[in-house]
XYZ file of C-alpha atoms in Angstrom:
654
model
C -11.663 97.757 10.979
C -10.329 95.032 8.650
C -12.233 94.237 5.555
C -12.240 90.525 4.993
C -14.419 88.249 3.156
C -16.351 86.866 6.344
C -18.368 90.238 6.192
C -20.030 89.038 2.950
C -21.068 85.521 4.044
C -24.558 84.701 2.802
C -27.166 85.535 3.513
C -25.961 89.139 2.756
C -28.000 92.416 3.834
C -26.534 95.919 2.984
C -28.410 97.736 5.958
C -27.395 95.179 8.279
C -23.923 95.565 7.009
C -23.691 99.217 7.436
C -25.450 99.140 10.808
C -22.705 96.679 12.106
C -20.068 98.860 10.832
C -21.251 101.802 12.395
C -21.753 100.286 15.820
C -18.296 98.865 15.444
C -16.875 102.352 14.881
C -16.049 104.591 18.092
C -18.470 107.259 18.270
C -20.565 106.038 15.618
C -23.591 104.851 17.741
C -26.656 107.141 18.121
C -27.863 105.769 21.395
C -26.581 104.320 24.593
C -23.124 104.229 23.132
C -19.879 104.680 25.644
C -18.739 107.946 23.632
C -20.942 110.663 22.163
C -21.952 110.462 18.288
C -19.061 111.778 16.188
C -20.400 112.004 12.608
C -16.873 113.110 11.070
C -15.265 110.096 12.620
C -18.036 107.961 11.214
C -17.612 109.435 7.735
C -13.908 108.898 7.754
C -14.452 105.460 8.886
C -16.707 105.000 6.061
C -14.544 106.516 3.434
C -11.588 104.294 4.707
C -13.721 101.180 4.544
C -15.002 102.077 0.936
C -11.254 102.406 0.107
C -10.412 98.795 1.593
C -13.493 97.588 -0.196
C -11.965 98.740 -3.663
C -8.671 97.104 -2.917
C -10.393 93.908 -1.856
C -12.476 94.024 -4.951
C -9.166 94.592 -7.167
C -7.320 91.839 -5.165
C -10.453 89.404 -5.774
C -10.570 90.287 -9.356
C -6.892 89.723 -10.062
C -7.289 86.203 -8.455
C -10.451 85.734 -10.382
C -8.635 86.620 -13.721
C -5.648 84.368 -12.720
C -7.860 81.432 -11.988
C -9.874 81.994 -15.482
C -6.498 81.914 -17.250
C -5.432 78.892 -15.402
C -8.720 77.182 -16.171
C -8.731 78.008 -19.742
C -5.148 76.688 -20.064
C -6.096 73.432 -18.209
C -9.042 73.095 -20.272
C -7.039 73.218 -23.438
C -4.428 70.677 -22.074
C -7.299 68.416 -21.223
C -8.840 68.730 -24.711
C -5.305 67.709 -26.105
C -5.250 64.913 -23.774
C -8.782 63.617 -24.844
C -7.920 63.934 -28.646
C -4.544 62.084 -27.942
C -6.771 59.151 -26.147
C -9.381 59.097 -28.777
C -6.554 58.718 -31.561
C -4.996 55.776 -29.341
C -8.469 54.254 -28.806
C -9.143 54.301 -32.605
C -5.685 52.610 -33.218
C -6.376 50.011 -30.443
C -9.776 49.387 -31.822
C -8.357 48.779 -35.150
C -5.657 46.454 -33.899
C -8.519 44.576 -31.995
C -10.511 44.196 -35.323
C -7.386 42.828 -37.096
C -6.627 40.504 -34.137
C -10.235 39.148 -34.176
C -10.005 38.595 -37.978
C -6.717 36.636 -37.329
C -8.057 34.724 -34.395
C -11.271 33.862 -36.754
C -8.834 32.738 -39.475
C -6.773 30.702 -36.899
C -9.955 28.987 -35.327
C -11.194 28.250 -38.732
C -7.822 26.392 -39.823
C -7.645 24.840 -36.505
C -11.242 23.345 -36.816
C -10.552 22.279 -40.296
C -7.187 20.667 -39.076
C -8.870 18.827 -36.210
C -11.423 17.449 -38.790
C -8.715 16.247 -40.911
C -6.992 14.741 -37.795
C -10.073 13.210 -36.473
C -10.478 11.750 -39.995
C -6.994 10.279 -39.849
C -6.819 9.249 -36.146
C -10.139 7.138 -36.067
C -9.157 4.528 -38.314
C -5.699 4.700 -36.798
C -7.034 3.909 -33.474
C -8.983 1.202 -34.863
C -5.883 -0.270 -36.392
C -3.945 0.120 -33.240
C -6.823 -1.655 -31.239
C -7.172 -4.434 -34.067
C -3.422 -4.862 -33.879
C -3.727 -5.109 -29.937
C -6.323 -7.705 -29.961
C -4.370 -9.695 -32.527
C -1.500 -9.879 -30.491
C -3.685 -10.913 -27.449
C -5.274 -13.389 -29.870
C -1.982 -14.901 -30.960
C -1.014 -15.508 -27.215
C -4.454 -17.434 -26.779
C -3.318 -19.312 -30.058
C 0.071 -20.142 -28.611
C -1.314 -21.092 -25.300
C 1.206 -18.840 -23.366
C -0.707 -15.901 -21.864
C 2.818 -14.028 -21.400
C 1.131 -10.338 -20.928
C 1.149 -8.465 -17.823
C -2.478 -7.894 -18.051
C -3.581 -11.453 -17.882
C -1.205 -12.194 -15.223
C -1.639 -9.214 -12.707
C -4.600 -9.221 -10.391
C -4.488 -5.620 -10.218
C -5.399 -5.151 -13.908
C -8.331 -7.497 -13.941
C -10.564 -4.707 -15.290
C -8.372 -4.239 -18.566
C -8.094 -8.105 -18.808
C -11.914 -8.174 -18.837
C -12.280 -5.553 -21.407
C -10.012 -7.561 -23.691
C -11.427 -11.110 -23.206
C -14.928 -9.605 -23.716
C -13.803 -8.315 -26.974
C -12.000 -11.291 -28.135
C -14.938 -13.628 -27.019
C -17.140 -11.667 -29.540
C -14.474 -12.183 -32.155
C -14.013 -15.976 -31.453
C -17.760 -16.485 -31.876
C -17.414 -15.439 -35.547
C -14.475 -17.867 -36.112
C -15.263 -21.165 -38.083
C -15.291 -23.950 -35.356
C -13.406 -26.668 -37.378
C -10.131 -24.634 -37.529
C -10.394 -22.473 -34.375
C -11.950 -24.826 -32.056
C -8.826 -24.892 -29.573
C -8.450 -21.201 -29.184
C -12.095 -20.641 -28.890
C -12.017 -22.963 -25.816
C -9.158 -21.042 -24.320
C -10.882 -17.905 -24.789
C -14.003 -19.048 -23.463
C -12.301 -20.679 -20.306
C -10.473 -17.229 -19.796
C -13.765 -15.346 -20.331
C -15.593 -17.579 -17.602
C -12.522 -17.430 -15.104
C -12.533 -13.635 -15.368
C -16.266 -13.323 -14.955
C -15.810 -15.781 -12.009
C -13.249 -13.605 -10.442
C -14.985 -10.409 -11.071
C -18.136 -12.087 -9.099
C -16.025 -12.974 -6.370
C -14.463 -9.645 -6.202
C -18.074 -8.249 -5.930
C -18.869 -10.518 -3.239
C -15.690 -9.470 -1.159
C -16.560 -5.884 -1.807
C -19.862 -6.234 -0.467
C -18.629 -8.181 2.520
C -16.465 -5.284 3.135
C -19.159 -2.584 2.536
C -17.253 -1.115 -0.174
C -20.144 0.405 -2.337
C -17.755 2.362 -4.728
C -15.945 -0.923 -5.606
C -19.048 -2.939 -5.879
C -20.258 -0.192 -8.555
C -16.780 -0.438 -10.594
C -16.988 -4.252 -10.730
C -20.550 -4.301 -11.631
C -19.839 -1.771 -14.368
C -17.107 -4.252 -15.782
C -19.627 -7.233 -15.526
C -22.271 -5.348 -17.291
C -20.782 -6.524 -20.583
C -20.506 -10.337 -19.597
C -23.152 -13.001 -19.891
C -22.861 -13.768 -15.844
C -24.075 -10.111 -15.132
C -27.217 -11.708 -13.647
C -24.973 -13.605 -11.086
C -24.269 -9.995 -9.320
C -27.900 -9.796 -8.378
C -28.066 -13.155 -7.279
C -24.783 -13.260 -5.068
C -25.978 -9.593 -3.848
C -29.375 -10.838 -2.624
C -27.892 -14.001 -1.233
C -25.327 -11.993 0.752
C -27.869 -9.612 1.965
C -30.139 -12.588 3.159
C -27.021 -14.268 4.992
C -26.092 -11.084 6.659
C -29.367 -10.089 7.468
C -29.951 -13.695 9.412
C -26.736 -13.490 11.424
C -26.746 -9.976 12.252
C -30.243 -9.613 13.523
C -29.261 -10.527 17.124
C -26.334 -8.321 17.138
C -28.053 -5.348 15.685
C -30.953 -5.577 18.044
C -28.587 -5.860 20.962
C -26.229 -3.204 19.799
C -29.199 -0.676 19.220
C -30.365 -1.183 22.599
C -27.440 -1.883 24.526
C -24.813 0.827 23.102
C -27.170 3.697 21.424
C -29.565 3.876 24.278
C -26.909 3.075 26.867
C -24.458 5.954 25.482
C -27.264 8.538 25.547
C -28.304 7.643 29.004
C -24.712 7.856 30.205
C -24.097 11.341 28.307
C -27.265 12.440 30.173
C -25.977 11.196 33.560
C -22.658 13.241 32.806
C -24.535 16.365 32.246
C -26.719 15.786 35.380
C -23.577 15.734 37.542
C -23.178 19.602 37.049
C -26.407 20.092 39.130
C -26.366 19.876 43.047
C -27.661 16.120 43.499
C -25.887 15.444 46.739
C -22.356 14.642 47.886
C -22.530 11.216 46.429
C -24.163 11.993 42.961
C -21.835 10.072 40.887
C -22.869 6.571 42.699
C -26.438 7.662 42.602
C -26.381 8.054 38.749
C -24.347 5.042 38.256
C -27.046 3.023 40.209
C -29.931 4.403 38.450
C -28.333 3.452 34.941
C -27.412 0.038 36.307
C -30.996 -0.390 37.272
C -32.446 0.792 34.119
C -30.125 -1.385 31.819
C -29.369 -4.527 34.199
C -31.534 -6.785 32.221
C -29.558 -6.220 29.013
C -26.086 -5.763 30.690
C -26.099 -8.861 32.788
C -26.118 -11.131 29.542
C -23.902 -8.814 27.460
C -20.749 -11.001 27.430
C -22.835 -14.141 26.534
C -24.468 -12.330 23.421
C -21.223 -11.074 22.546
C -19.288 -14.448 22.708
C -22.166 -16.037 20.750
C -22.398 -13.408 18.152
C -18.513 -13.448 17.441
C -18.341 -17.243 17.599
C -21.048 -17.316 14.733
C -19.612 -14.391 12.733
C -16.185 -15.881 12.948
C -17.146 -19.201 11.792
C -19.455 -17.623 8.773
C -16.436 -15.535 7.755
C -14.222 -18.600 7.710
C -16.651 -20.785 6.011
C -17.129 -18.222 3.181
C -13.500 -18.093 2.443
C -13.225 -21.838 2.194
C -16.249 -22.158 0.148
C -14.775 -19.429 -2.389
C -11.919 -21.708 -2.741
C -13.950 -24.609 -3.190
C -12.168 -26.221 -0.144
C -13.358 -28.673 2.193
C -11.481 -28.287 5.309
C -9.646 -31.361 6.438
C -9.907 -32.407 10.099
C -6.712 -31.812 11.930
C -6.040 -34.495 14.539
C -5.510 -33.396 18.546
C -4.596 -35.312 21.378
C -1.831 -37.592 22.271
C -1.710 -39.336 18.990
C -1.408 -36.052 17.015
C 1.282 -34.750 19.390
C 3.165 -38.141 19.170
C 3.166 -37.449 15.232
C 4.439 -33.949 15.501
C 7.328 -35.123 17.814
C 8.300 -37.846 15.339
C 8.016 -35.300 12.314
C 10.059 -33.013 14.187
C 12.653 -35.576 14.833
C 12.804 -37.456 11.791
C 11.654 -34.792 9.264
C 9.210 -37.478 7.679
C 5.927 -36.336 6.183
C 3.565 -38.373 8.276
C 0.588 -38.821 6.333
C -0.397 -38.487 2.671
C 1.114 -35.690 0.860
C -1.223 -33.410 -0.832
C -1.207 -30.974 -3.575
C -2.527 -27.689 -3.104
C -1.463 -26.192 -6.478
C 0.202 -23.328 -4.727
C -2.843 -22.030 -2.679
C -1.544 -20.875 0.913
C -5.128 -20.993 2.244
C -4.241 -17.382 3.957
C -6.437 -14.759 3.447
C -5.538 -11.195 4.124
C -9.135 -10.295 3.475
C -10.421 -12.866 5.960
C -8.111 -11.562 8.640
C -8.899 -8.112 8.127
C -12.598 -9.184 8.647
C -12.079 -11.134 11.743
C -9.987 -8.394 13.389
C -12.412 -5.613 12.474
C -15.194 -7.648 14.030
C -12.935 -8.131 17.032
C -11.849 -4.337 17.247
C -15.968 -3.685 17.498
C -16.409 -6.181 20.164
C -13.454 -4.730 22.092
C -15.116 -1.111 21.661
C -18.487 -2.707 22.816
C -16.961 -4.572 25.603
C -15.293 -1.285 27.005
C -18.488 0.687 26.801
C -21.069 -1.983 28.094
C -18.827 -3.917 30.716
C -19.135 -3.305 34.269
C -15.737 -1.968 35.245
C -15.059 -5.220 37.539
C -15.869 -7.507 34.552
C -14.110 -5.641 31.856
C -10.802 -7.595 31.873
C -12.514 -10.799 32.123
C -14.967 -10.122 29.096
C -11.824 -8.769 26.994
C -10.142 -11.925 27.864
C -12.918 -14.036 26.525
C -13.279 -11.948 23.239
C -9.493 -12.394 22.929
C -9.917 -16.260 23.258
C -12.442 -16.236 20.390
C -9.850 -14.231 18.239
C -7.156 -16.796 18.953
C -9.409 -19.547 18.203
C -10.459 -18.307 14.854
C -7.568 -16.438 13.566
C -4.694 -18.455 14.935
C -5.964 -21.803 15.378
C -8.855 -22.428 12.710
C -7.056 -20.174 9.905
C -3.220 -19.659 10.371
C -2.578 -23.262 12.120
C -5.003 -24.928 9.806
C -2.936 -23.354 6.841
C 0.291 -24.414 8.382
C -0.852 -27.995 8.601
C -1.768 -28.083 5.003
C 1.400 -26.458 4.036
C 3.221 -29.046 5.935
C 1.208 -31.957 4.306
C 1.964 -30.571 0.942
C 5.812 -30.307 1.373
C 6.942 -33.140 -0.962
C 9.809 -35.605 0.023
C 13.426 -34.414 -0.330
C 13.785 -36.841 -3.428
C 10.717 -35.239 -5.361
C 11.540 -33.801 -8.802
C 10.591 -30.334 -9.807
C 8.737 -29.857 -6.599
C 6.678 -26.804 -6.167
C 8.299 -25.197 -2.537
C 5.603 -22.915 -1.771
C 5.792 -23.349 2.042
C 7.901 -20.221 2.070
C 4.808 -18.326 0.730
C 3.005 -19.739 3.594
C 5.725 -18.342 5.975
C 5.604 -15.057 4.492
C 1.743 -14.427 4.809
C 1.631 -16.171 8.184
C 4.194 -13.498 9.477
C 2.385 -10.866 8.094
C -0.897 -11.833 9.742
C 0.704 -12.439 13.046
C 2.130 -8.771 12.810
C -1.763 -7.584 12.389
C -2.644 -9.947 15.286
C 0.086 -8.823 17.509
C -0.906 -4.711 16.623
C -4.268 -5.403 17.788
C -3.307 -7.103 21.160
C -1.095 -3.904 21.973
C -3.595 -1.301 20.577
C -6.881 -2.573 21.768
C -6.679 -5.449 24.136
C -3.716 -4.169 26.421
C -5.727 -0.976 27.594
C -8.512 -2.944 28.731
C -6.394 -5.535 30.751
C -3.218 -3.738 31.638
C -4.092 -3.157 35.456
C -5.493 -6.712 35.740
C -4.490 -10.217 36.693
C -5.670 -11.088 33.261
C -2.696 -9.694 31.828
C -0.567 -12.315 32.647
C -3.158 -14.833 31.248
C -3.318 -12.861 27.904
C 0.539 -12.888 27.705
C 0.818 -16.469 28.413
C -2.005 -17.397 25.987
C -0.223 -15.353 23.293
C 3.370 -16.797 23.862
C 1.791 -20.265 23.987
C 0.038 -19.685 20.125
C 3.374 -17.944 19.061
C 5.504 -20.985 20.088
C 3.143 -23.530 18.675
C 3.358 -21.638 15.352
C 7.104 -21.178 15.428
C 7.673 -25.147 16.090
C 5.432 -25.559 12.566
C 7.086 -22.895 10.668
C 10.672 -24.044 11.670
C 9.583 -27.574 10.877
C 8.419 -26.511 7.528
C 11.531 -24.421 6.588
C 13.744 -27.296 7.360
C 11.841 -29.729 5.296
C 11.693 -27.238 2.331
C 15.422 -26.590 2.617
C 15.712 -30.298 2.366
C 13.716 -30.274 -0.722
C 15.818 -27.816 -2.155
C 19.056 -29.493 -1.366
C 17.447 -32.865 -2.784
C 16.461 -30.644 -5.967
C 20.257 -29.607 -6.291
C 21.126 -33.249 -5.858
C 18.994 -34.266 -8.574
C 20.417 -31.495 -10.987
C 24.002 -32.780 -10.147
C 23.146 -36.527 -10.667
C 21.298 -35.781 -13.768
C 23.630 -33.082 -15.592
C 27.207 -34.123 -14.125
C 29.168 -36.647 -16.329
C 32.196 -38.570 -15.031
C 34.098 -37.562 -18.192
C 33.369 -33.760 -17.187
C 36.768 -34.023 -14.813
C 38.396 -36.677 -16.981
C 37.992 -35.115 -20.464
C 39.224 -37.516 -23.411
C 41.141 -34.625 -25.116
C 42.933 -32.841 -22.294
C 44.145 -30.146 -25.133
C 40.670 -29.393 -26.210
C 38.533 -28.243 -23.042
C 36.916 -24.718 -23.900
C 34.301 -24.434 -21.592
C 34.706 -22.243 -18.243
C 32.212 -24.537 -16.154
C 30.296 -27.491 -16.557
C 26.393 -27.608 -17.150
C 25.490 -29.063 -14.002
C 27.122 -26.191 -12.053
C 25.432 -23.722 -13.984
C 21.977 -25.016 -13.648
C 22.625 -25.540 -9.870
C 23.831 -22.001 -9.381
C 20.767 -20.729 -11.477
C 18.377 -22.909 -9.193
C 20.118 -21.829 -5.759
C 20.039 -18.045 -6.993
C 16.167 -18.456 -7.341
C 15.596 -19.961 -4.021
C 17.950 -17.321 -2.264
C 15.605 -14.637 -3.798
C 12.581 -16.510 -2.633
C 13.780 -16.659 0.852
C 14.494 -13.123 0.878
C 11.007 -12.100 -0.015
C 9.421 -14.815 2.140
C 11.266 -13.797 5.409
C 12.046 -10.673 7.472
C 14.706 -9.350 9.883
C 17.126 -11.794 11.303
C 15.126 -14.765 10.139
C 16.437 -13.974 6.525
C 20.393 -14.445 7.727
C 19.253 -17.495 9.749
C 17.594 -19.437 7.005
C 20.241 -18.535 4.390
C 23.037 -19.523 6.555
C 21.268 -23.005 7.021
C 20.640 -23.187 3.333
C 24.222 -22.096 2.503
C 25.813 -24.678 4.850
C 23.779 -27.501 3.295
C 24.486 -26.109 -0.234
C 28.168 -26.298 0.757
C 28.037 -29.595 2.143
C 26.359 -31.051 -0.794
C 28.981 -29.647 -3.099
C 31.753 -30.961 -0.905
C 30.333 -34.420 -0.965
C 29.572 -34.316 -4.687
C 33.091 -33.332 -5.602
C 34.311 -36.377 -3.759
C 32.584 -38.967 -6.149
C 35.021 -38.283 -9.010
C 38.524 -38.611 -10.010
C 40.379 -35.748 -11.729
C 42.746 -35.554 -14.263
C 44.975 -32.216 -14.680
C 42.463 -30.467 -16.918
C 39.602 -31.881 -15.046
C 40.964 -30.475 -11.948
C 40.991 -27.120 -13.512
C 37.412 -27.426 -14.588
C 36.423 -28.631 -10.787
C 38.218 -25.215 -9.756
C 36.326 -23.284 -12.255
C 32.981 -25.041 -11.004
C 33.784 -24.018 -7.459
C 34.556 -20.629 -8.281
C 31.042 -20.344 -9.805
C 29.840 -22.013 -6.709
C 31.637 -19.324 -4.591
C 30.270 -16.425 -6.767
C 26.729 -17.826 -6.273
C 27.231 -18.037 -2.418
C 28.006 -14.497 -2.456
C 24.533 -13.842 -3.095
C 23.731 -15.398 0.503
C 25.597 -12.363 1.997
C 26.709 -14.628 4.762
C 30.200 -14.409 5.734
C 30.348 -18.137 7.036
C 28.894 -19.586 3.582
C 31.481 -17.447 1.588
C 34.446 -18.660 3.988
C 33.313 -22.524 3.482
C 33.466 -21.965 -0.174
C 36.637 -20.188 -0.092
C 37.939 -23.314 1.937
C 36.532 -25.578 -0.717
C 38.173 -23.595 -3.443
C 41.468 -24.011 -1.687
C 40.861 -27.702 -1.306
C 40.456 -28.056 -5.068
C 43.827 -26.594 -5.808
C 45.159 -30.049 -4.457
C 43.826 -31.372 -7.530
C 45.983 -29.553 -9.797
C 49.102 -28.496 -7.855
C 52.434 -30.151 -8.753
C 53.282 -32.861 -6.267
C 56.638 -31.258 -4.854
C 54.218 -28.266 -3.904
C 51.569 -30.114 -1.951
C 53.133 -29.523 1.375
C 53.536 -25.991 0.942
C 49.855 -25.422 -0.286
C 48.623 -27.595 2.699
C 50.283 -25.355 4.988
C 48.838 -22.292 3.691
C 46.517 -19.914 5.313
C 42.939 -21.527 4.384
C 44.357 -25.070 4.705
C 46.519 -25.216 7.407
C 43.912 -25.732 10.130
C 41.902 -28.327 8.345
C 42.149 -31.870 9.212
C 44.890 -33.884 7.498
C 42.657 -36.895 6.684
C 40.508 -34.539 4.896
C 43.582 -32.938 2.655
C 44.703 -36.580 1.966
C 40.962 -37.459 0.762
C 41.319 -34.771 -1.874
C 44.759 -35.790 -3.041
C 43.470 -39.316 -3.346
C 41.104 -38.072 -5.980
C 43.681 -37.290 -8.381
C 44.237 -39.649 -11.366
C 47.972 -39.505 -10.827
C 47.738 -40.380 -7.141
C 49.288 -43.905 -7.058
C 51.493 -43.414 -10.033
C 53.036 -40.338 -8.458
C 53.209 -41.874 -5.029
C 51.638 -38.760 -3.704
C 50.853 -40.431 -0.427
C 54.357 -39.922 0.851
C 53.824 -36.310 1.283
C 50.959 -37.102 4.099
C 53.189 -39.799 5.839
């Protein structure tokens, strides 16, 4: 039997161990064994097993000694490692203490330095602030507010802070020496205060609580801060009065109606019969028929009232009383006469550059209409949906296109000065720009919100026709206003030329002492034209830019062409005329219109006839740019030469 450690597993019992060993040995059993009891064999087995146990004991002892030796060796190595770690820890701790002391030293120095910097920076900041306020004070003293902070509407908060401080300073100044500047500061103070109150009102109308809070915080330091409360209360009263009907209707017909519709949708999941959709629809109609029958009438009445209130608030904010715009045959006759004759029928008004077009008003009207379309979609009977949507669209056209855009165009047309006006404010292009931007918003709502409601009904044709009619009416007035504005531009150029151009410019007394490159009249006209070209580019978009600039360029060329034919030219004067036309041609490049540049190239070639030698006239006239021109036109330019009769230049055209 092999001796293994399994024989000594706990719990160990020596008697049981010997008994099991005896039973396992052949002939070792005393009863019932397969073989007869053999004591010698059992003794031999015991002796062998004892020998095996001794060997096992020696083997285990050697293993124990080996493990003990290994344990002692590893214990020593571990002890050495612990000692090394302790020494490293002591070094690290010492470094940490040194670093902590250094940090404390640096922190002390930084705090001290910060205190010194604060002591120096605080007076410096006060000096900078004082210098800044002195700069702004000087602008009020000079009467010219050049700083962007006073001219940029987006910096009204910064401007309010400055003017509030200047207002406090101005109160300490003696009245006899600084009466004028104190009055200017006070005027700007009240103007900014009024603008802030208007912004507060506008933010309240838009429901922008955050913006109201910002404006109120700025107004807190102004004397008119109490007006915020008054404006807020007044606005709430007006809104509550006008919205009571709509809010009641909206709650009854939309909120409860939507909940009922949602419930009906859930009920369709149950087995209510084959015609359950029609059954539920009839039930809903029977419940809300009292409200839904008069829905569109209430909607239209609300929109009419709300739109009129939005319009009136805007014109009240401008302190403007709307002028009655005539209608009917007399007005149509005036409009046709004005289109054909370009005459400003009726008295001209001065709007001081106000376009009477408001993006804020437009957004409010479109927002109200958007909500109306949403309610119309939810609350209208499917058969009545296109008709109801069309009636809402007509109200939008009336409020936005007729009462606002068309009215602004009429005012803008009335404000266009006559063509011979001097230093006229040609702001109609600003009206054009804003009107186009507004109509793009109107067109977007038409496509996004109205079209889905009417696209599959006969009302689509009516809506498209109405939209086309509105566009055509506006385009007629826009075209008329642009045409008259271009006439004013040309009139202003003509005034500059008549005032600045001298006859002696092209017939100088001393032919040998002419140092200028081009005349003063040319310089001023080119500067004016460049400003107008930039104005047109900012006001127009798309192909309209090229169309208007082409018309302006053609009229500009015609004016210069006719202007040059009013003078006679000496040899040096002809050179000056060529220099002027070269400058006009350089200005014409800003138009970026090939036709305009070609016209001035031809005019430049014509001016060469003023200086070319008589014998070379035929050669010049047959050049590439002049060969196709009318011979009478070429002759007319040659006749402008001082030496025309003396040199008998007419024979070259015989």
